[in-house]
Amino acid sequence: MNKIVAKEHFSENVVKLVVEAPLIAKSRKAGHFVIVRVGEKGERIPLTIADADVEKGTITLVAQKIGVSTHKLCALNVGDEITDVVGPLGKATHIENFGTVVCAGGGVGVAPLLPIVKAMKAAGNRVVTVLAARNKDLIILEDEMRQASDEVIIMTDDGSAGKKGLVTEGVESVIKREKVDLCVTIGPAIMMKFVSLLTKKYELPTVASLNTIMVDGTGMCGACRLTVGGKTKFVCVDGPEFDAHQVDFDEMLMRMGAYKELEQADFANKILKK
Amino acid sequence: MAEDRNEAWREELRKSTKNSERLQIPRIHMNELNAHFRARTRDEVNQGLTLEQALQEAKRCLDCPNPTCMKGCPVSINIPGFIKNIERGEVLEAAKVLKQTSALPAVCGRVCPQEKQCESQCSYKINFKKDPVAIGYLERFAADYERESGHMSLPEVAAKNGKKVAVVGSGPAGLSFAGDMAKKGYSVTVFEALHEIGGVLKYGIPEFRLPNNIVDVEIEGLRGMGVEFVKDCIVGKTISMEDLKAEGFQGVFVASGAGLPRFMNIPGENLIGVMSSNEYLTRVNLMDASNEESDTPVLNGMNVAVIGGGNTAMDSVRTALRMGANRAMIVYRRSEEEMPARLEEVKHAKEEGVEFMTLHNPVEYLGDEKGRVKTMRLQVMELGEPDASGRRSPVPVEGKIIDVDVDVVIVSIGVSPNPIVPNSVEGLDVSPKGTIVVGENMQSSIPTIFAGGDIVRGGATVILAMGDGRAAAKAMDEYLNK
């Protein structure tokens, strides 16, 4: 059981939770994730760690209400307990001084991108961060990103903040104006696919952090597998970060839809009815 | 030979019935739920013996002066000792005898392959060419009787010796080790990665073979002996081996079990609906996915194929029936004779209506426009020359390929060892297959670290894992008292 010590609404559907987890706070590194479970009949879902405070013994998670499990998680309040939090899982981000790094985040993917931005900056990189969302209200962690990055470019679909356009346009504008050595992207699979297609064109090495379906998250079930460079890889232990140019994003998008119909029915029964 | 054979009551009991008379008693049949009914429920298939049946079966045992059955048991249970206690009607005493050597008698009585172990060495079988004494059924009977009596006994626990040991993983190897070390007076803490204690006994073996509450009772027994359990804690991730050392743990037993599932690397294997048996069984057993209250989904197929011929394959295919499959198939590349699954599991699966497609091997899966598997393409095989394992190896029959409609495929062809501990401990000797290398006494290349179960064997049975736990406890105790 892990107590929630702080909660903040980034938007109606996106919530930040600060959770007591002293051992995880101590051992986690940028790129790691945890598995959480809400309630005794709860599902095990992976969430990337957005931040940690070793002294306070807390980790920060950002979740978006999508299905039953994320609704239950986001409905918890300060003082409530998350039934299970286990981690840190996966491999940590490979951090070194690459030169200039473009970090491209979309939606709630911006949250797990923050510790990577911080670590890249701390390693001596020039970090340009591109944040993208549908509109101004859905841009999260802008201040924290500005503090951690050398420059922040905001992209919105409707132009209500920053420039109007997609994340790829923001990334491309940087590539066109200066030498970039690495791109890191976290966001919806479809977004990472297009960032990857763009950077491949420019032969810019790119790392994507994948959020596939998982059950145990510890390398036992294989639910998270996907094809990387023609080989089957397990996101929970081989990832979650991979060379984006090698990832079969179409297969990933297909596999992410495996339980869509079942989940929608479950959502209608458990959340909408109430 | 156990000393208790010379006790007066045992001698008297031996004299009370002539061996020739005992030999005339036929082996008892296990009471089973009707196959047609049980194939749609999660109720336990084997219903256990009645007291009357158990007394009769116990009478068969000849109480041999040299009980060969015990040599077939990886944890050396005092088999005649517990059976004769049943015969004289002291079933609670029988349960105590079991607990001297086995931390989980109700589990072993259900899932051990007795036909390959104790019962294969029974004198009925060896000397008289008759059906062996039903040792497994009697073991289960004694353990169940004790549990249902409400008079659970705890094994004798030595006074605390002030030493702390840690266990990584709460499956059968870890639990068996924990029980033995607690008895010896150690303070034992078991660290479990998942949110439930029990490892494969919970996530893997289905309830119709091993109900979860049976496992829970055995775990409560260990708690009663002072064993502590920590859930949601991964040694090698959440805490390190150094952390354990700093916390004062003098020895660590690694029983972290199975890891990544193996796939065949054939086209279409990542289609929706194709999954590992670990995933399928975890969703259904651990996460209770068929319960409406559960938030975990599972794909329920009408036409389900399970690839493989081991016990896990049988568990998966029988689970699929219970989840509503119309057609549940075992696809196995060799013939039935080579199947590694227990005979009882194969028999039960057949009775329940599982189709056995032996000498077939998948070569490709085809999907629909949404990426869902709809067809499996099978290569027909025939048996050729014996291979390294001594089994006749299957070879493709050229040109013979068939297509079968499927909507769920469960790949059950084995697992590789869990990589977390091997990858996170420097200086630990690991085999090319990823198993932890240990000596005969289960000690690894790092003297304070012992290991056993699937992390050492790469895929074995519950009882072999428990035997490892027992051997490791003995060896670690000796090492720490040097």
mmCIF file of C-alpha atoms in Angstrom, chain A residues 10-237:
data_model
loop_
_atom_site.group_PDB
_atom_site.id
_atom_site.type_symbol
_atom_site.label_atom_id
_atom_site.label_comp_id
_atom_site.label_asym_id
_atom_site.label_seq_id
_atom_site.Cartn_x
_atom_site.Cartn_y
_atom_site.Cartn_z
ATOM 1 C CA PHE A 10 -3.102 19.282 -14.967
ATOM 2 C CA SER A 11 -6.362 19.210 -16.878
ATOM 3 C CA GLU A 12 -9.722 17.566 -16.476
ATOM 4 C CA ASN A 13 -8.341 14.201 -17.487
ATOM 5 C CA VAL A 14 -4.686 14.432 -16.533
ATOM 6 C CA VAL A 15 -3.656 14.080 -12.915
ATOM 7 C CA LYS A 16 -0.330 14.268 -11.120
ATOM 8 C CA LEU A 17 0.056 12.077 -8.053
ATOM 9 C CA VAL A 18 2.919 12.182 -5.571
ATOM 10 C CA VAL A 19 3.108 8.786 -3.922
ATOM 11 C CA GLU A 20 5.040 7.413 -0.946
ATOM 12 C CA ALA A 21 7.485 4.817 -2.259
ATOM 13 C CA PRO A 22 10.831 5.366 -0.496
ATOM 14 C CA LEU A 23 12.658 2.324 -1.894
ATOM 15 C CA ILE A 24 11.629 3.100 -5.469
ATOM 16 C CA ALA A 25 12.478 6.793 -5.036
ATOM 17 C CA LYS A 26 15.978 5.742 -4.019
ATOM 18 C CA SER A 27 16.634 3.211 -6.762
ATOM 19 C CA ARG A 28 14.884 4.734 -9.775
ATOM 20 C CA LYS A 29 16.646 6.457 -12.665
ATOM 21 C CA ALA A 30 15.323 8.427 -15.633
ATOM 22 C CA GLY A 31 13.387 6.151 -17.962
ATOM 23 C CA HIS A 32 12.227 3.652 -15.333
ATOM 24 C CA PHE A 33 8.580 2.765 -14.858
ATOM 25 C CA VAL A 34 6.402 1.247 -12.151
ATOM 26 C CA ILE A 35 3.406 -1.071 -12.202
ATOM 27 C CA VAL A 36 0.436 0.123 -10.134
ATOM 28 C CA ARG A 37 -2.764 -1.593 -9.138
ATOM 29 C CA VAL A 38 -5.844 0.053 -7.664
ATOM 30 C CA GLY A 39 -8.164 -2.150 -5.615
ATOM 31 C CA GLU A 40 -8.118 -5.873 -4.935
ATOM 32 C CA LYS A 41 -9.676 -6.577 -8.345
ATOM 33 C CA GLY A 42 -7.507 -3.960 -10.017
ATOM 34 C CA GLU A 43 -5.462 -4.352 -13.148
ATOM 35 C CA ARG A 44 -1.676 -4.038 -13.221
ATOM 36 C CA ILE A 45 -0.837 -1.010 -15.359
ATOM 37 C CA PRO A 46 2.570 0.453 -16.219
ATOM 38 C CA LEU A 47 3.298 4.147 -15.603
ATOM 39 C CA THR A 48 6.608 5.830 -16.229
ATOM 40 C CA ILE A 49 8.071 7.642 -13.224
ATOM 41 C CA ALA A 50 7.943 11.405 -13.793
ATOM 42 C CA ASP A 51 9.996 12.462 -10.784
ATOM 43 C CA ALA A 52 11.251 11.327 -7.401
ATOM 44 C CA ASP A 53 12.283 12.841 -4.092
ATOM 45 C CA VAL A 54 14.703 10.612 -2.222
ATOM 46 C CA GLU A 55 14.552 12.646 1.000
ATOM 47 C CA LYS A 56 10.781 12.661 1.166
ATOM 48 C CA GLY A 57 10.657 9.109 -0.158
ATOM 49 C CA THR A 58 8.158 9.886 -2.882
ATOM 50 C CA ILE A 59 7.745 9.318 -6.598
ATOM 51 C CA THR A 60 5.608 11.342 -8.993
ATOM 52 C CA LEU A 61 3.255 9.726 -11.459
ATOM 53 C CA VAL A 62 1.164 11.372 -14.132
ATOM 54 C CA ALA A 63 -1.872 9.548 -15.403
ATOM 55 C CA GLN A 64 -4.514 10.277 -17.975
ATOM 56 C CA LYS A 65 -8.056 9.011 -17.538
ATOM 57 C CA ILE A 66 -8.648 6.600 -20.394
ATOM 58 C CA GLY A 67 -10.144 3.354 -19.176
ATOM 59 C CA VAL A 68 -11.380 1.782 -15.963
ATOM 60 C CA SER A 69 -7.991 1.468 -14.284
ATOM 61 C CA THR A 70 -6.790 4.999 -14.995
ATOM 62 C CA HIS A 71 -10.176 6.387 -13.888
ATOM 63 C CA LYS A 72 -9.863 4.558 -10.589
ATOM 64 C CA LEU A 73 -6.319 5.805 -10.137
ATOM 65 C CA CYS A 74 -7.189 9.412 -10.974
ATOM 66 C CA ALA A 75 -10.164 9.294 -8.593
ATOM 67 C CA LEU A 76 -7.869 8.679 -5.615
ATOM 68 C CA ASN A 77 -7.187 11.640 -3.354
ATOM 69 C CA VAL A 78 -4.499 12.790 -0.959
ATOM 70 C CA GLY A 79 -4.417 10.352 1.949
ATOM 71 C CA ASP A 80 -5.772 7.458 -0.117
ATOM 72 C CA GLU A 81 -3.580 4.492 -0.801
ATOM 73 C CA ILE A 82 -2.661 2.829 -4.062
ATOM 74 C CA THR A 83 -3.037 -0.921 -3.502
ATOM 75 C CA ASP A 84 0.270 -1.827 -5.130
ATOM 76 C CA VAL A 85 3.213 0.066 -6.570
ATOM 77 C CA VAL A 86 6.165 -1.987 -7.751
ATOM 78 C CA GLY A 87 9.382 -0.972 -9.451
ATOM 79 C CA PRO A 88 11.504 0.592 -10.702
ATOM 80 C CA LEU A 89 11.158 -1.505 -13.832
ATOM 81 C CA GLY A 90 12.757 -1.526 -17.252
ATOM 82 C CA LYS A 91 16.148 -0.212 -18.289
ATOM 83 C CA ALA A 92 17.151 3.322 -17.412
ATOM 84 C CA THR A 93 17.699 5.876 -20.170
ATOM 85 C CA HIS A 94 21.183 5.869 -21.642
ATOM 86 C CA ILE A 95 22.496 9.268 -20.597
ATOM 87 C CA GLU A 96 25.717 10.822 -21.899
ATOM 88 C CA ASN A 97 26.895 14.056 -23.441
ATOM 89 C CA PHE A 98 25.665 13.634 -27.005
ATOM 90 C CA GLY A 99 25.828 17.357 -27.874
ATOM 91 C CA THR A 100 22.397 18.701 -28.743
ATOM 92 C CA VAL A 101 19.348 16.660 -27.838
ATOM 93 C CA VAL A 102 15.795 17.353 -28.990
ATOM 94 C CA CYS A 103 13.220 15.961 -26.571
ATOM 95 C CA ALA A 104 9.776 15.659 -28.144
ATOM 96 C CA GLY A 105 6.836 14.957 -25.876
ATOM 97 C CA GLY A 106 3.151 14.692 -26.539
ATOM 98 C CA GLY A 107 0.187 14.394 -24.199
ATOM 99 C CA VAL A 108 1.023 12.725 -20.877
ATOM 100 C CA GLY A 109 4.266 11.512 -22.456
ATOM 101 C CA VAL A 110 5.649 14.880 -21.381
ATOM 102 C CA ALA A 111 5.699 13.679 -17.754
ATOM 103 C CA PRO A 112 8.174 10.804 -18.167
ATOM 104 C CA LEU A 113 10.159 13.016 -20.535
ATOM 105 C CA LEU A 114 10.919 15.479 -17.730
ATOM 106 C CA PRO A 115 13.464 13.318 -15.838
ATOM 107 C CA ILE A 116 15.187 12.536 -19.141
ATOM 108 C CA VAL A 117 15.405 16.245 -20.013
ATOM 109 C CA LYS A 118 16.901 16.906 -16.573
ATOM 110 C CA ALA A 119 19.413 14.051 -16.838
ATOM 111 C CA MET A 120 20.437 15.015 -20.385
ATOM 112 C CA LYS A 121 20.951 18.597 -19.296
ATOM 113 C CA ALA A 122 22.938 17.496 -16.254
ATOM 114 C CA ALA A 123 25.188 15.411 -18.534
ATOM 115 C CA GLY A 124 26.142 18.598 -20.409
ATOM 116 C CA ASN A 125 23.825 18.429 -23.403
ATOM 117 C CA ARG A 126 22.105 21.382 -25.003
ATOM 118 C CA VAL A 127 18.462 20.350 -24.665
ATOM 119 C CA VAL A 128 15.684 21.694 -26.864
ATOM 120 C CA THR A 129 12.291 20.463 -25.744
ATOM 121 C CA VAL A 130 9.264 20.318 -28.012
ATOM 122 C CA LEU A 131 5.933 19.995 -26.200
ATOM 123 C CA ALA A 132 2.814 19.219 -28.157
ATOM 124 C CA ALA A 133 -0.875 18.962 -27.367
ATOM 125 C CA ARG A 134 -4.251 19.536 -28.951
ATOM 126 C CA ASN A 135 -4.690 22.879 -27.204
ATOM 127 C CA LYS A 136 -3.261 25.206 -24.559
ATOM 128 C CA ASP A 137 -5.082 23.537 -21.655
ATOM 129 C CA LEU A 138 -3.523 20.172 -22.399
ATOM 130 C CA ILE A 139 0.083 21.383 -22.289
ATOM 131 C CA ILE A 140 1.555 20.069 -19.025
ATOM 132 C CA LEU A 141 4.730 20.730 -17.041
ATOM 133 C CA GLU A 142 5.641 23.734 -19.159
ATOM 134 C CA ASP A 143 7.344 25.639 -16.311
ATOM 135 C CA GLU A 144 9.339 22.614 -15.167
ATOM 136 C CA MET A 145 10.425 21.958 -18.733
ATOM 137 C CA ARG A 146 11.476 25.566 -19.233
ATOM 138 C CA GLN A 147 13.570 25.339 -16.094
ATOM 139 C CA ALA A 148 15.217 22.096 -17.195
ATOM 140 C CA SER A 149 15.739 22.826 -20.906
ATOM 141 C CA ASP A 150 17.790 25.340 -22.851
ATOM 142 C CA GLU A 151 14.770 26.094 -24.989
ATOM 143 C CA VAL A 152 11.145 25.005 -25.117
ATOM 144 C CA ILE A 153 9.022 24.995 -28.248
ATOM 145 C CA ILE A 154 5.280 24.630 -27.765
ATOM 146 C CA MET A 155 3.119 23.210 -30.542
ATOM 147 C CA THR A 156 -0.683 23.053 -30.451
ATOM 148 C CA ASP A 157 -3.120 21.696 -33.000
ATOM 149 C CA ASP A 158 -5.273 24.830 -32.752
ATOM 150 C CA GLY A 159 -2.554 27.387 -32.194
ATOM 151 C CA SER A 160 -3.920 28.375 -28.748
ATOM 152 C CA ALA A 161 -0.398 28.224 -27.352
ATOM 153 C CA GLY A 162 2.988 28.404 -29.033
ATOM 154 C CA LYS A 163 2.957 27.638 -32.731
ATOM 155 C CA LYS A 164 0.112 26.014 -34.576
ATOM 156 C CA GLY A 165 1.093 22.619 -35.859
ATOM 157 C CA LEU A 166 2.184 19.115 -34.984
ATOM 158 C CA VAL A 167 5.095 17.989 -32.864
ATOM 159 C CA THR A 168 6.942 16.891 -35.994
ATOM 160 C CA GLU A 169 6.940 20.454 -37.322
ATOM 161 C CA GLY A 170 8.521 21.668 -34.103
ATOM 162 C CA VAL A 171 11.215 18.995 -34.252
ATOM 163 C CA GLU A 172 11.888 19.654 -37.918
ATOM 164 C CA SER A 173 12.344 23.380 -37.319
ATOM 165 C CA VAL A 174 15.160 22.602 -34.876
ATOM 166 C CA ILE A 175 16.824 20.054 -37.176
ATOM 167 C CA LYS A 176 16.752 22.563 -40.003
ATOM 168 C CA ARG A 177 18.364 25.376 -38.034
ATOM 169 C CA GLU A 178 21.066 23.578 -36.032
ATOM 170 C CA LYS A 179 23.024 20.370 -35.697
ATOM 171 C CA VAL A 180 21.118 17.890 -33.575
ATOM 172 C CA ASP A 181 22.778 14.719 -32.246
ATOM 173 C CA LEU A 182 19.899 12.825 -30.680
ATOM 174 C CA CYS A 183 16.129 12.898 -30.492
ATOM 175 C CA VAL A 184 14.159 11.426 -27.590
ATOM 176 C CA THR A 185 10.422 11.048 -28.024
ATOM 177 C CA ILE A 186 7.658 10.005 -25.670
ATOM 178 C CA GLY A 187 3.975 10.242 -26.393
ATOM 179 C CA PRO A 188 1.152 8.390 -28.066
ATOM 180 C CA ALA A 189 2.388 5.593 -30.360
ATOM 181 C CA ILE A 190 1.090 7.352 -33.450
ATOM 182 C CA MET A 191 3.031 10.507 -32.535
ATOM 183 C CA MET A 192 6.250 8.567 -31.935
ATOM 184 C CA LYS A 193 5.777 6.829 -35.266
ATOM 185 C CA PHE A 194 5.679 10.146 -37.123
ATOM 186 C CA VAL A 195 8.559 11.651 -35.156
ATOM 187 C CA SER A 196 10.528 8.526 -36.028
ATOM 188 C CA LEU A 197 9.651 8.773 -39.729
ATOM 189 C CA LEU A 198 10.761 12.408 -39.725
ATOM 190 C CA THR A 199 14.091 11.873 -37.972
ATOM 191 C CA LYS A 200 14.844 8.846 -40.127
ATOM 192 C CA LYS A 201 14.677 11.136 -43.131
ATOM 193 C CA TYR A 202 17.366 13.274 -41.490
ATOM 194 C CA GLU A 203 19.295 10.224 -40.228
ATOM 195 C CA LEU A 204 18.984 11.614 -36.712
ATOM 196 C CA PRO A 205 19.371 8.845 -34.080
ATOM 197 C CA THR A 206 16.120 8.655 -32.129
ATOM 198 C CA VAL A 207 15.037 6.951 -28.952
ATOM 199 C CA ALA A 208 11.364 6.226 -28.248
ATOM 200 C CA SER A 209 9.950 5.147 -24.891
ATOM 201 C CA LEU A 210 7.167 2.638 -25.541
ATOM 202 C CA ASN A 211 4.052 2.153 -23.453
ATOM 203 C CA THR A 212 2.712 -1.208 -24.579
ATOM 204 C CA ILE A 213 0.206 -3.417 -22.762
ATOM 205 C CA MET A 214 1.748 -5.257 -19.813
ATOM 206 C CA VAL A 215 0.561 -7.641 -17.125
ATOM 207 C CA ASP A 216 3.337 -8.495 -14.688
ATOM 208 C CA GLY A 217 5.873 -5.990 -16.051
ATOM 209 C CA THR A 218 8.787 -8.067 -14.772
ATOM 210 C CA GLY A 219 9.624 -10.162 -17.827
ATOM 211 C CA MET A 220 7.276 -13.050 -17.308
ATOM 212 C CA CYS A 221 4.185 -12.779 -19.497
ATOM 213 C CA GLY A 222 5.321 -11.407 -22.843
ATOM 214 C CA ALA A 223 2.209 -9.242 -23.368
ATOM 215 C CA CYS A 224 4.419 -6.239 -24.124
ATOM 216 C CA ARG A 225 6.383 -7.859 -26.945
ATOM 217 C CA LEU A 226 6.862 -6.194 -30.288
ATOM 218 C CA THR A 227 9.191 -6.306 -33.240
ATOM 219 C CA VAL A 228 12.331 -4.164 -33.094
ATOM 220 C CA GLY A 229 14.829 -4.542 -35.917
ATOM 221 C CA GLY A 230 13.060 -7.685 -37.083
ATOM 222 C CA LYS A 231 13.361 -9.379 -33.698
ATOM 223 C CA THR A 232 10.797 -9.850 -30.953
ATOM 224 C CA LYS A 233 11.661 -7.708 -27.920
ATOM 225 C CA PHE A 234 10.016 -7.368 -24.529
ATOM 226 C CA VAL A 235 9.350 -3.742 -23.605
ATOM 227 C CA CYS A 236 9.336 -4.447 -19.843
ATOM 228 C CA VAL A 237 12.862 -5.839 -19.667
#
